[in-house]
Amino acid sequence: MSIETLKKMGEKIMETITHNELYNGLINGAREVMNNRIFLNDINVFPVADGDTGSNLFSTMHSIVHHSELRDDTKTTVETIADSAIIGARGNSGLIFAQYFQGFSEGITSEKVITIENFATALKQGMEYAYRAVEHPVEGTMLTTMTVFYEALSKELGSHEAFDKLLESASEKVESAVEHTTEQLKVLKKSSVVDSGAKGFAYFVKGFLEGIRGHVIAEDDSESFESIPAISEDDHQIGDYRYCTEALIEHNESSEDLKSLISDIGDSVVEVKGKSKTRLHIHTNDPAEMFDRLSSHGKIIEQKVDDMVRQYDRIHHRKYKTVIVTDSIADLPEEIIDDAQVHVVHVSLLVGDETYIDKLTITNEKLFDVAKNKGIHPTSSQPTTRSVEDAFRYLLTYYDNVVVLSVAKALSGTYNVFSKAAEKFADTNKNIHVIDTKQNSVAEGLIVWQAIENLKAGKSVDEILSVAEQSISQSKILVKINTLDNMIASGRLSVRAGGIAKKIGLKPIVSLDETGDGEVFKIAFNPKTALKKILKHVKSVNESKGIKHYAVTYVDDPKLGQEFAEQLTGIVGKEPVYITKTSGVIANGAGVGAVAVAYITE
């Protein structure tokens, strides 16, 4: 119905919208997406069935709602939305949406009154930016609905329809396009669902329309009321790459295409560029390589790595009703963690003003190189209470019990973070058990390994906890240090004492006492003597008490770890249950060339 006809009927006509109404509409649209995150997670099967599209869009929209501002003119207002979107963007869908807002902000004018023509021009630029952000655009996704929305409006520009009526008609076409995605992508058709990202965009358009009409949508804790379709598990595939990896970079003045730097190590590459920041997304098996390549192209101010294999298995192939949780300081082979679907909470490594994710975004070798080049000794940082609370909340969606085996309380605040986060669930019927292993590194890992074995054997939670508690007093770690430099740099040895120790060739054997605090177990004056003392001790313990299990770890040289394991095998009479590389946290303290053994006695 034309504007003239509506005027004759005495109806209120929306010929244009103000920049205030535009802002309210955008915020309203963001809230509508946020309120439907659970439904969007549940229908997420493309590009990977990891069930996180809703969560990723929630993060993007939450940042917009809580960090954007209504400014004096349209353009600067929308720029705050675009900037907020980049900061909060997560996942494929979140980054594409963020780039959409970036293009929209470039295309919108500064006038406080927006015509439908102005609006359509901005939508076109948003759509084009979104397509350019993706290395290999795929139709039947959010990109398609963005195109449909723009085309539906642009085709009707000369019809003299009211602004909101045009949007209403375009919204209906977007909904139809969403339904059609089931036919466009094979994986969606098999699962009988629509594309999650496309549906998210439809929610946004719906909320936007309500917003400019003055209907405010509140953030709703009740999630979506839509029925959730059943999804066939057998149809899901995780793809060739494991880690959904993202970087937020304060970029250099150069406007180079960063996608080309990393496109050979993964897929689903998306790049979102703002005025001062760029966010990159990729699915890869080597997050550390990505961050290494990006390190010379700007300051990396945020890193994110999600394990899509773990997310997928937890949703579709969960093995147990109890999940074991530990921190990344526990040294365990990845295959053992994978087999038992252990949830690992990663600590952070800080080198100056750069932060890395332990065991994921930097190797031990690279950690040493970065520290040397910067002339700074790295430090570590425990996870935040909020992040652990979120992890517990997520895990309790799928598991009846959560068993947390933490690094020694005496060494790290991580145990306190676990305990404090668990308190949030104390008044619920959820069972979270937090144990201080009073160990670190391979000794902590060995206690986790034993808990895994008991879980696999069908032991009850009480039995798993009881054996773990008993093992703490029966466990010991012995670390053979090759250099004192790291102990001096970390402050564990004073510069003066360290200097003297280096002059006389001191090689301490480091361990933990019964409380989990660090101690010098024995003193040696050369590496060979240190090794002999460790082997002698292990032999004595095996003869007097019997060694039930033991494991070996190394900092940077697998050959040293293997040779150490072979010597121990000759003494104990059996091979270690595993040999693995240490975490960056342990490497930072032990230094190049260090090896360690941990055991649990009979």
PDB file of N, CA and C in Angstrom, residues 296-378:
ATOM      1  N   SER A 296      54.001 -10.686  13.254  1.00  0.00           N
ATOM      2  CA  SER A 296      54.745  -9.540  12.711  1.00  0.00           C
ATOM      3  C   SER A 296      53.852  -8.564  11.946  1.00  0.00           C
ATOM      4  N   HIS A 297      52.540  -8.773  12.015  1.00  0.00           N
ATOM      5  CA  HIS A 297      51.620  -7.932  11.242  1.00  0.00           C
ATOM      6  C   HIS A 297      50.707  -7.093  12.127  1.00  0.00           C
ATOM      7  N   GLY A 298      51.101  -6.898  13.351  1.00  0.00           N
ATOM      8  CA  GLY A 298      50.313  -6.100  14.277  1.00  0.00           C
ATOM      9  C   GLY A 298      50.316  -6.733  15.654  1.00  0.00           C
ATOM     10  N   LYS A 299      49.802  -6.014  16.613  1.00  0.00           N
ATOM     11  CA  LYS A 299      49.745  -6.512  17.983  1.00  0.00           C
ATOM     12  C   LYS A 299      48.518  -7.402  18.157  1.00  0.00           C
ATOM     13  N   ILE A 300      48.750  -8.648  18.549  1.00  0.00           N
ATOM     14  CA  ILE A 300      47.644  -9.577  18.774  1.00  0.00           C
ATOM     15  C   ILE A 300      47.108  -9.326  20.179  1.00  0.00           C
ATOM     16  N   ILE A 301      45.897  -8.805  20.273  1.00  0.00           N
ATOM     17  CA  ILE A 301      45.353  -8.421  21.576  1.00  0.00           C
ATOM     18  C   ILE A 301      44.344  -9.424  22.120  1.00  0.00           C
ATOM     19  N   GLU A 302      43.976 -10.392  21.305  1.00  0.00           N
ATOM     20  CA  GLU A 302      43.062 -11.425  21.802  1.00  0.00           C
ATOM     21  C   GLU A 302      43.230 -12.697  20.991  1.00  0.00           C
ATOM     22  N   GLN A 303      43.208 -13.832  21.676  1.00  0.00           N
ATOM     23  CA  GLN A 303      43.286 -15.134  21.021  1.00  0.00           C
ATOM     24  C   GLN A 303      42.133 -16.007  21.511  1.00  0.00           C
ATOM     25  N   LYS A 304      41.577 -16.770  20.606  1.00  0.00           N
ATOM     26  CA  LYS A 304      40.511 -17.700  20.980  1.00  0.00           C
ATOM     27  C   LYS A 304      40.690 -18.987  20.197  1.00  0.00           C
ATOM     28  N   VAL A 305      40.594 -20.110  20.892  1.00  0.00           N
ATOM     29  CA  VAL A 305      40.674 -21.415  20.245  1.00  0.00           C
ATOM     30  C   VAL A 305      39.591 -22.312  20.837  1.00  0.00           C
ATOM     31  N   ASP A 306      38.689 -22.799  20.004  1.00  0.00           N
ATOM     32  CA  ASP A 306      37.667 -23.749  20.430  1.00  0.00           C
ATOM     33  C   ASP A 306      37.938 -25.096  19.784  1.00  0.00           C
ATOM     34  N   ASP A 307      37.846 -26.143  20.576  1.00  0.00           N
ATOM     35  CA  ASP A 307      38.075 -27.499  20.098  1.00  0.00           C
ATOM     36  C   ASP A 307      36.765 -28.051  19.542  1.00  0.00           C
ATOM     37  N   MET A 308      36.620 -28.029  18.223  1.00  0.00           N
ATOM     38  CA  MET A 308      35.373 -28.452  17.596  1.00  0.00           C
ATOM     39  C   MET A 308      35.140 -29.951  17.727  1.00  0.00           C
ATOM     40  N   VAL A 309      36.217 -30.721  17.742  1.00  0.00           N
ATOM     41  CA  VAL A 309      36.088 -32.174  17.917  1.00  0.00           C
ATOM     42  C   VAL A 309      35.495 -32.479  19.280  1.00  0.00           C
ATOM     43  N   ARG A 310      36.014 -31.797  20.313  1.00  0.00           N
ATOM     44  CA  ARG A 310      35.494 -32.029  21.657  1.00  0.00           C
ATOM     45  C   ARG A 310      34.040 -31.579  21.772  1.00  0.00           C
ATOM     46  N   GLN A 311      33.714 -30.437  21.184  1.00  0.00           N
ATOM     47  CA  GLN A 311      32.338 -29.945  21.210  1.00  0.00           C
ATOM     48  C   GLN A 311      31.404 -30.931  20.517  1.00  0.00           C
ATOM     49  N   TYR A 312      31.828 -31.406  19.376  1.00  0.00           N
ATOM     50  CA  TYR A 312      31.007 -32.337  18.596  1.00  0.00           C
ATOM     51  C   TYR A 312      30.788 -33.646  19.344  1.00  0.00           C
ATOM     52  N   ASP A 313      31.870 -34.220  19.855  1.00  0.00           N
ATOM     53  CA  ASP A 313      31.767 -35.490  20.577  1.00  0.00           C
ATOM     54  C   ASP A 313      30.921 -35.354  21.833  1.00  0.00           C
ATOM     55  N   ARG A 314      31.056 -34.222  22.506  1.00  0.00           N
ATOM     56  CA  ARG A 314      30.290 -34.024  23.741  1.00  0.00           C
ATOM     57  C   ARG A 314      28.796 -33.985  23.441  1.00  0.00           C
ATOM     58  N   ILE A 315      28.431 -33.404  22.321  1.00  0.00           N
ATOM     59  CA  ILE A 315      27.021 -33.298  21.959  1.00  0.00           C
ATOM     60  C   ILE A 315      26.488 -34.607  21.386  1.00  0.00           C
ATOM     61  N   HIS A 316      27.267 -35.241  20.504  1.00  0.00           N
ATOM     62  CA  HIS A 316      26.743 -36.354  19.722  1.00  0.00           C
ATOM     63  C   HIS A 316      27.290 -37.731  20.093  1.00  0.00           C
ATOM     64  N   HIS A 317      28.462 -37.794  20.716  1.00  0.00           N
ATOM     65  CA  HIS A 317      29.072 -39.092  21.029  1.00  0.00           C
ATOM     66  C   HIS A 317      29.649 -39.102  22.439  1.00  0.00           C
ATOM     67  N   ARG A 318      28.864 -38.644  23.376  1.00  0.00           N
ATOM     68  CA  ARG A 318      29.303 -38.579  24.769  1.00  0.00           C
ATOM     69  C   ARG A 318      29.439 -39.993  25.322  1.00  0.00           C
ATOM     70  N   LYS A 319      30.594 -40.292  25.936  1.00  0.00           N
ATOM     71  CA  LYS A 319      30.867 -41.651  26.410  1.00  0.00           C
ATOM     72  C   LYS A 319      30.397 -41.908  27.840  1.00  0.00           C
ATOM     73  N   TYR A 320      30.473 -40.881  28.692  1.00  0.00           N
ATOM     74  CA  TYR A 320      30.234 -41.101  30.119  1.00  0.00           C
ATOM     75  C   TYR A 320      29.263 -40.059  30.675  1.00  0.00           C
ATOM     76  N   LYS A 321      28.718 -40.355  31.840  1.00  0.00           N
ATOM     77  CA  LYS A 321      27.850 -39.400  32.535  1.00  0.00           C
ATOM     78  C   LYS A 321      28.657 -38.469  33.437  1.00  0.00           C
ATOM     79  N   THR A 322      29.924 -38.800  33.600  1.00  0.00           N
ATOM     80  CA  THR A 322      30.841 -37.984  34.397  1.00  0.00           C
ATOM     81  C   THR A 322      31.943 -37.460  33.491  1.00  0.00           C
ATOM     82  N   VAL A 323      32.295 -36.203  33.654  1.00  0.00           N
ATOM     83  CA  VAL A 323      33.390 -35.622  32.882  1.00  0.00           C
ATOM     84  C   VAL A 323      34.532 -35.258  33.823  1.00  0.00           C
ATOM     85  N   ILE A 324      35.734 -35.564  33.396  1.00  0.00           N
ATOM     86  CA  ILE A 324      36.928 -35.180  34.146  1.00  0.00           C
ATOM     87  C   ILE A 324      37.448 -33.865  33.579  1.00  0.00           C
ATOM     88  N   VAL A 325      37.744 -32.942  34.474  1.00  0.00           N
ATOM     89  CA  VAL A 325      38.253 -31.622  34.100  1.00  0.00           C
ATOM     90  C   VAL A 325      39.626 -31.439  34.729  1.00  0.00           C
ATOM     91  N   THR A 326      40.542 -30.884  33.976  1.00  0.00           N
ATOM     92  CA  THR A 326      41.841 -30.522  34.542  1.00  0.00           C
ATOM     93  C   THR A 326      42.336 -29.253  33.863  1.00  0.00           C
ATOM     94  N   ASP A 327      43.468 -28.754  34.316  1.00  0.00           N
ATOM     95  CA  ASP A 327      44.061 -27.567  33.712  1.00  0.00           C
ATOM     96  C   ASP A 327      45.180 -27.982  32.767  1.00  0.00           C
ATOM     97  N   SER A 328      45.624 -27.053  31.946  1.00  0.00           N
ATOM     98  CA  SER A 328      46.629 -27.382  30.930  1.00  0.00           C
ATOM     99  C   SER A 328      48.008 -27.641  31.512  1.00  0.00           C
ATOM    100  N   ILE A 329      48.209 -27.363  32.800  1.00  0.00           N
ATOM    101  CA  ILE A 329      49.504 -27.659  33.423  1.00  0.00           C
ATOM    102  C   ILE A 329      49.687 -29.162  33.590  1.00  0.00           C
ATOM    103  N   ALA A 330      48.590 -29.901  33.667  1.00  0.00           N
ATOM    104  CA  ALA A 330      48.665 -31.364  33.744  1.00  0.00           C
ATOM    105  C   ALA A 330      49.164 -31.898  32.408  1.00  0.00           C
ATOM    106  N   ASP A 331      50.285 -32.608  32.437  1.00  0.00           N
ATOM    107  CA  ASP A 331      50.875 -33.106  31.196  1.00  0.00           C
ATOM    108  C   ASP A 331      50.380 -34.509  30.891  1.00  0.00           C
ATOM    109  N   LEU A 332      49.585 -34.583  29.824  1.00  0.00           N
ATOM    110  CA  LEU A 332      48.978 -35.820  29.341  1.00  0.00           C
ATOM    111  C   LEU A 332      48.989 -35.804  27.821  1.00  0.00           C
ATOM    112  N   PRO A 333      49.199 -36.948  27.175  1.00  0.00           N
ATOM    113  CA  PRO A 333      49.130 -36.983  25.709  1.00  0.00           C
ATOM    114  C   PRO A 333      47.730 -36.637  25.215  1.00  0.00           C
ATOM    115  N   GLU A 334      47.668 -35.974  24.080  1.00  0.00           N
ATOM    116  CA  GLU A 334      46.383 -35.560  23.524  1.00  0.00           C
ATOM    117  C   GLU A 334      45.468 -36.744  23.252  1.00  0.00           C
ATOM    118  N   GLU A 335      46.044 -37.879  22.834  1.00  0.00           N
ATOM    119  CA  GLU A 335      45.190 -39.025  22.509  1.00  0.00           C
ATOM    120  C   GLU A 335      44.478 -39.575  23.741  1.00  0.00           C
ATOM    121  N   ILE A 336      45.107 -39.497  24.902  1.00  0.00           N
ATOM    122  CA  ILE A 336      44.462 -39.947  26.143  1.00  0.00           C
ATOM    123  C   ILE A 336      43.339 -38.986  26.524  1.00  0.00           C
ATOM    124  N   ILE A 337      43.601 -37.700  26.402  1.00  0.00           N
ATOM    125  CA  ILE A 337      42.588 -36.684  26.685  1.00  0.00           C
ATOM    126  C   ILE A 337      41.398 -36.849  25.746  1.00  0.00           C
ATOM    127  N   ASP A 338      41.685 -37.088  24.465  1.00  0.00           N
ATOM    128  CA  ASP A 338      40.623 -37.257  23.476  1.00  0.00           C
ATOM    129  C   ASP A 338      39.776 -38.482  23.765  1.00  0.00           C
ATOM    130  N   ASP A 339      40.428 -39.587  24.043  1.00  0.00           N
ATOM    131  CA  ASP A 339      39.714 -40.843  24.242  1.00  0.00           C
ATOM    132  C   ASP A 339      38.736 -40.755  25.410  1.00  0.00           C
ATOM    133  N   ALA A 340      39.130 -40.057  26.464  1.00  0.00           N
ATOM    134  CA  ALA A 340      38.277 -39.947  27.658  1.00  0.00           C
ATOM    135  C   ALA A 340      37.418 -38.688  27.642  1.00  0.00           C
ATOM    136  N   GLN A 341      37.528 -37.885  26.582  1.00  0.00           N
ATOM    137  CA  GLN A 341      36.761 -36.643  26.441  1.00  0.00           C
ATOM    138  C   GLN A 341      36.944 -35.724  27.651  1.00  0.00           C
ATOM    139  N   VAL A 342      38.190 -35.619  28.097  1.00  0.00           N
ATOM    140  CA  VAL A 342      38.541 -34.754  29.227  1.00  0.00           C
ATOM    141  C   VAL A 342      38.396 -33.294  28.801  1.00  0.00           C
ATOM    142  N   HIS A 343      37.886 -32.470  29.696  1.00  0.00           N
ATOM    143  CA  HIS A 343      37.790 -31.032  29.426  1.00  0.00           C
ATOM    144  C   HIS A 343      38.999 -30.342  30.046  1.00  0.00           C
ATOM    145  N   VAL A 344      39.787 -29.667  29.224  1.00  0.00           N
ATOM    146  CA  VAL A 344      40.995 -28.986  29.692  1.00  0.00           C
ATOM    147  C   VAL A 344      40.746 -27.479  29.760  1.00  0.00           C
ATOM    148  N   VAL A 345      40.997 -26.906  30.930  1.00  0.00           N
ATOM    149  CA  VAL A 345      40.931 -25.454  31.107  1.00  0.00           C
ATOM    150  C   VAL A 345      42.351 -24.912  30.941  1.00  0.00           C
ATOM    151  N   HIS A 346      42.545 -24.085  29.948  1.00  0.00           N
ATOM    152  CA  HIS A 346      43.895 -23.620  29.615  1.00  0.00           C
ATOM    153  C   HIS A 346      44.267 -22.370  30.402  1.00  0.00           C
ATOM    154  N   VAL A 347      45.469 -22.388  30.955  1.00  0.00           N
ATOM    155  CA  VAL A 347      46.004 -21.179  31.584  1.00  0.00           C
ATOM    156  C   VAL A 347      46.637 -20.328  30.488  1.00  0.00           C
ATOM    157  N   SER A 348      47.006 -19.112  30.835  1.00  0.00           N
ATOM    158  CA  SER A 348      47.592 -18.195  29.855  1.00  0.00           C
ATOM    159  C   SER A 348      49.076 -18.001  30.114  1.00  0.00           C
ATOM    160  N   LEU A 349      49.802 -17.744  29.042  1.00  0.00           N
ATOM    161  CA  LEU A 349      51.224 -17.409  29.118  1.00  0.00           C
ATOM    162  C   LEU A 349      51.399 -15.974  28.657  1.00  0.00           C
ATOM    163  N   LEU A 350      52.053 -15.169  29.455  1.00  0.00           N
ATOM    164  CA  LEU A 350      52.222 -13.757  29.152  1.00  0.00           C
ATOM    165  C   LEU A 350      53.688 -13.446  28.877  1.00  0.00           C
ATOM    166  N   VAL A 351      53.941 -12.859  27.707  1.00  0.00           N
ATOM    167  CA  VAL A 351      55.283 -12.391  27.360  1.00  0.00           C
ATOM    168  C   VAL A 351      55.156 -10.899  27.079  1.00  0.00           C
ATOM    169  N   GLY A 352      55.514 -10.087  28.065  1.00  0.00           N
ATOM    170  CA  GLY A 352      55.293  -8.654  27.931  1.00  0.00           C
ATOM    171  C   GLY A 352      53.807  -8.373  27.864  1.00  0.00           C
ATOM    172  N   ASP A 353      53.377  -7.682  26.802  1.00  0.00           N
ATOM    173  CA  ASP A 353      51.958  -7.351  26.660  1.00  0.00           C
ATOM    174  C   ASP A 353      51.224  -8.311  25.725  1.00  0.00           C
ATOM    175  N   GLU A 354      51.844  -9.438  25.409  1.00  0.00           N
ATOM    176  CA  GLU A 354      51.199 -10.441  24.565  1.00  0.00           C
ATOM    177  C   GLU A 354      50.802 -11.652  25.400  1.00  0.00           C
ATOM    178  N   THR A 355      49.611 -12.158  25.144  1.00  0.00           N
ATOM    179  CA  THR A 355      49.078 -13.288  25.902  1.00  0.00           C
ATOM    180  C   THR A 355      48.835 -14.466  24.972  1.00  0.00           C
ATOM    181  N   TYR A 356      49.296 -15.639  25.376  1.00  0.00           N
ATOM    182  CA  TYR A 356      49.116 -16.861  24.598  1.00  0.00           C
ATOM    183  C   TYR A 356      48.329 -17.884  25.409  1.00  0.00           C
ATOM    184  N   ILE A 357      47.723 -18.825  24.699  1.00  0.00           N
ATOM    185  CA  ILE A 357      46.971 -19.892  25.356  1.00  0.00           C
ATOM    186  C   ILE A 357      47.875 -21.111  25.478  1.00  0.00           C
ATOM    187  N   ASP A 358      48.117 -21.530  26.703  1.00  0.00           N
ATOM    188  CA  ASP A 358      49.021 -22.646  26.975  1.00  0.00           C
ATOM    189  C   ASP A 358      48.627 -23.886  26.177  1.00  0.00           C
ATOM    190  N   LYS A 359      49.614 -24.490  25.533  1.00  0.00           N
ATOM    191  CA  LYS A 359      49.482 -25.724  24.750  1.00  0.00           C
ATOM    192  C   LYS A 359      48.711 -25.562  23.439  1.00  0.00           C
ATOM    193  N   LEU A 360      48.225 -24.351  23.140  1.00  0.00           N
ATOM    194  CA  LEU A 360      47.430 -24.179  21.929  1.00  0.00           C
ATOM    195  C   LEU A 360      48.004 -23.156  20.954  1.00  0.00           C
ATOM    196  N   THR A 361      48.332 -21.969  21.440  1.00  0.00           N
ATOM    197  CA  THR A 361      48.703 -20.913  20.493  1.00  0.00           C
ATOM    198  C   THR A 361      50.188 -20.586  20.478  1.00  0.00           C
ATOM    199  N   ILE A 362      50.982 -21.327  21.249  1.00  0.00           N
ATOM    200  CA  ILE A 362      52.431 -21.147  21.184  1.00  0.00           C
ATOM    201  C   ILE A 362      53.112 -22.441  21.605  1.00  0.00           C
ATOM    202  N   THR A 363      54.164 -22.816  20.890  1.00  0.00           N
ATOM    203  CA  THR A 363      54.944 -24.002  21.252  1.00  0.00           C
ATOM    204  C   THR A 363      55.990 -23.614  22.291  1.00  0.00           C
ATOM    205  N   ASN A 364      56.546 -24.608  22.956  1.00  0.00           N
ATOM    206  CA  ASN A 364      57.608 -24.329  23.930  1.00  0.00           C
ATOM    207  C   ASN A 364      58.808 -23.665  23.260  1.00  0.00           C
ATOM    208  N   GLU A 365      59.150 -24.164  22.080  1.00  0.00           N
ATOM    209  CA  GLU A 365      60.296 -23.611  21.358  1.00  0.00           C
ATOM    210  C   GLU A 365      60.068 -22.139  20.991  1.00  0.00           C
ATOM    211  N   LYS A 366      58.863 -21.849  20.513  1.00  0.00           N
ATOM    212  CA  LYS A 366      58.537 -20.465  20.150  1.00  0.00           C
ATOM    213  C   LYS A 366      58.489 -19.577  21.390  1.00  0.00           C
ATOM    214  N   LEU A 367      58.020 -20.126  22.497  1.00  0.00           N
ATOM    215  CA  LEU A 367      57.976 -19.370  23.753  1.00  0.00           C
ATOM    216  C   LEU A 367      59.374 -18.909  24.151  1.00  0.00           C
ATOM    217  N   PHE A 368      60.335 -19.826  24.037  1.00  0.00           N
ATOM    218  CA  PHE A 368      61.721 -19.465  24.362  1.00  0.00           C
ATOM    219  C   PHE A 368      62.246 -18.388  23.416  1.00  0.00           C
ATOM    220  N   ASP A 369      61.917 -18.519  22.120  1.00  0.00           N
ATOM    221  CA  ASP A 369      62.386 -17.548  21.124  1.00  0.00           C
ATOM    222  C   ASP A 369      61.803 -16.156  21.377  1.00  0.00           C
ATOM    223  N   VAL A 370      60.494 -16.106  21.621  1.00  0.00           N
ATOM    224  CA  VAL A 370      59.832 -14.815  21.852  1.00  0.00           C
ATOM    225  C   VAL A 370      60.397 -14.147  23.097  1.00  0.00           C
ATOM    226  N   ALA A 371      60.571 -14.951  24.156  1.00  0.00           N
ATOM    227  CA  ALA A 371      61.110 -14.411  25.408  1.00  0.00           C
ATOM    228  C   ALA A 371      62.525 -13.866  25.207  1.00  0.00           C
ATOM    229  N   LYS A 372      63.327 -14.597  24.433  1.00  0.00           N
ATOM    230  CA  LYS A 372      64.707 -14.169  24.178  1.00  0.00           C
ATOM    231  C   LYS A 372      64.740 -12.882  23.365  1.00  0.00           C
ATOM    232  N   ASN A 373      63.906 -12.826  22.329  1.00  0.00           N
ATOM    233  CA  ASN A 373      63.887 -11.645  21.459  1.00  0.00           C
ATOM    234  C   ASN A 373      63.389 -10.398  22.190  1.00  0.00           C
ATOM    235  N   LYS A 374      62.454 -10.594  23.090  1.00  0.00           N
ATOM    236  CA  LYS A 374      61.901  -9.464  23.836  1.00  0.00           C
ATOM    237  C   LYS A 374      62.713  -9.137  25.080  1.00  0.00           C
ATOM    238  N   GLY A 375      63.569 -10.079  25.477  1.00  0.00           N
ATOM    239  CA  GLY A 375      64.335  -9.870  26.698  1.00  0.00           C
ATOM    240  C   GLY A 375      63.465  -9.876  27.936  1.00  0.00           C
ATOM    241  N   ILE A 376      62.375 -10.648  27.877  1.00  0.00           N
ATOM    242  CA  ILE A 376      61.411 -10.701  28.985  1.00  0.00           C
ATOM    243  C   ILE A 376      61.172 -12.153  29.372  1.00  0.00           C
ATOM    244  N   HIS A 377      61.177 -12.441  30.675  1.00  0.00           N
ATOM    245  CA  HIS A 377      60.842 -13.790  31.114  1.00  0.00           C
ATOM    246  C   HIS A 377      59.321 -13.927  31.163  1.00  0.00           C
ATOM    247  N   PRO A 378      58.767 -14.937  30.509  1.00  0.00           N
ATOM    248  CA  PRO A 378      57.308 -15.107  30.508  1.00  0.00           C
ATOM    249  C   PRO A 378      56.757 -15.378  31.906  1.00  0.00           C
TER     250      PRO A 378
END
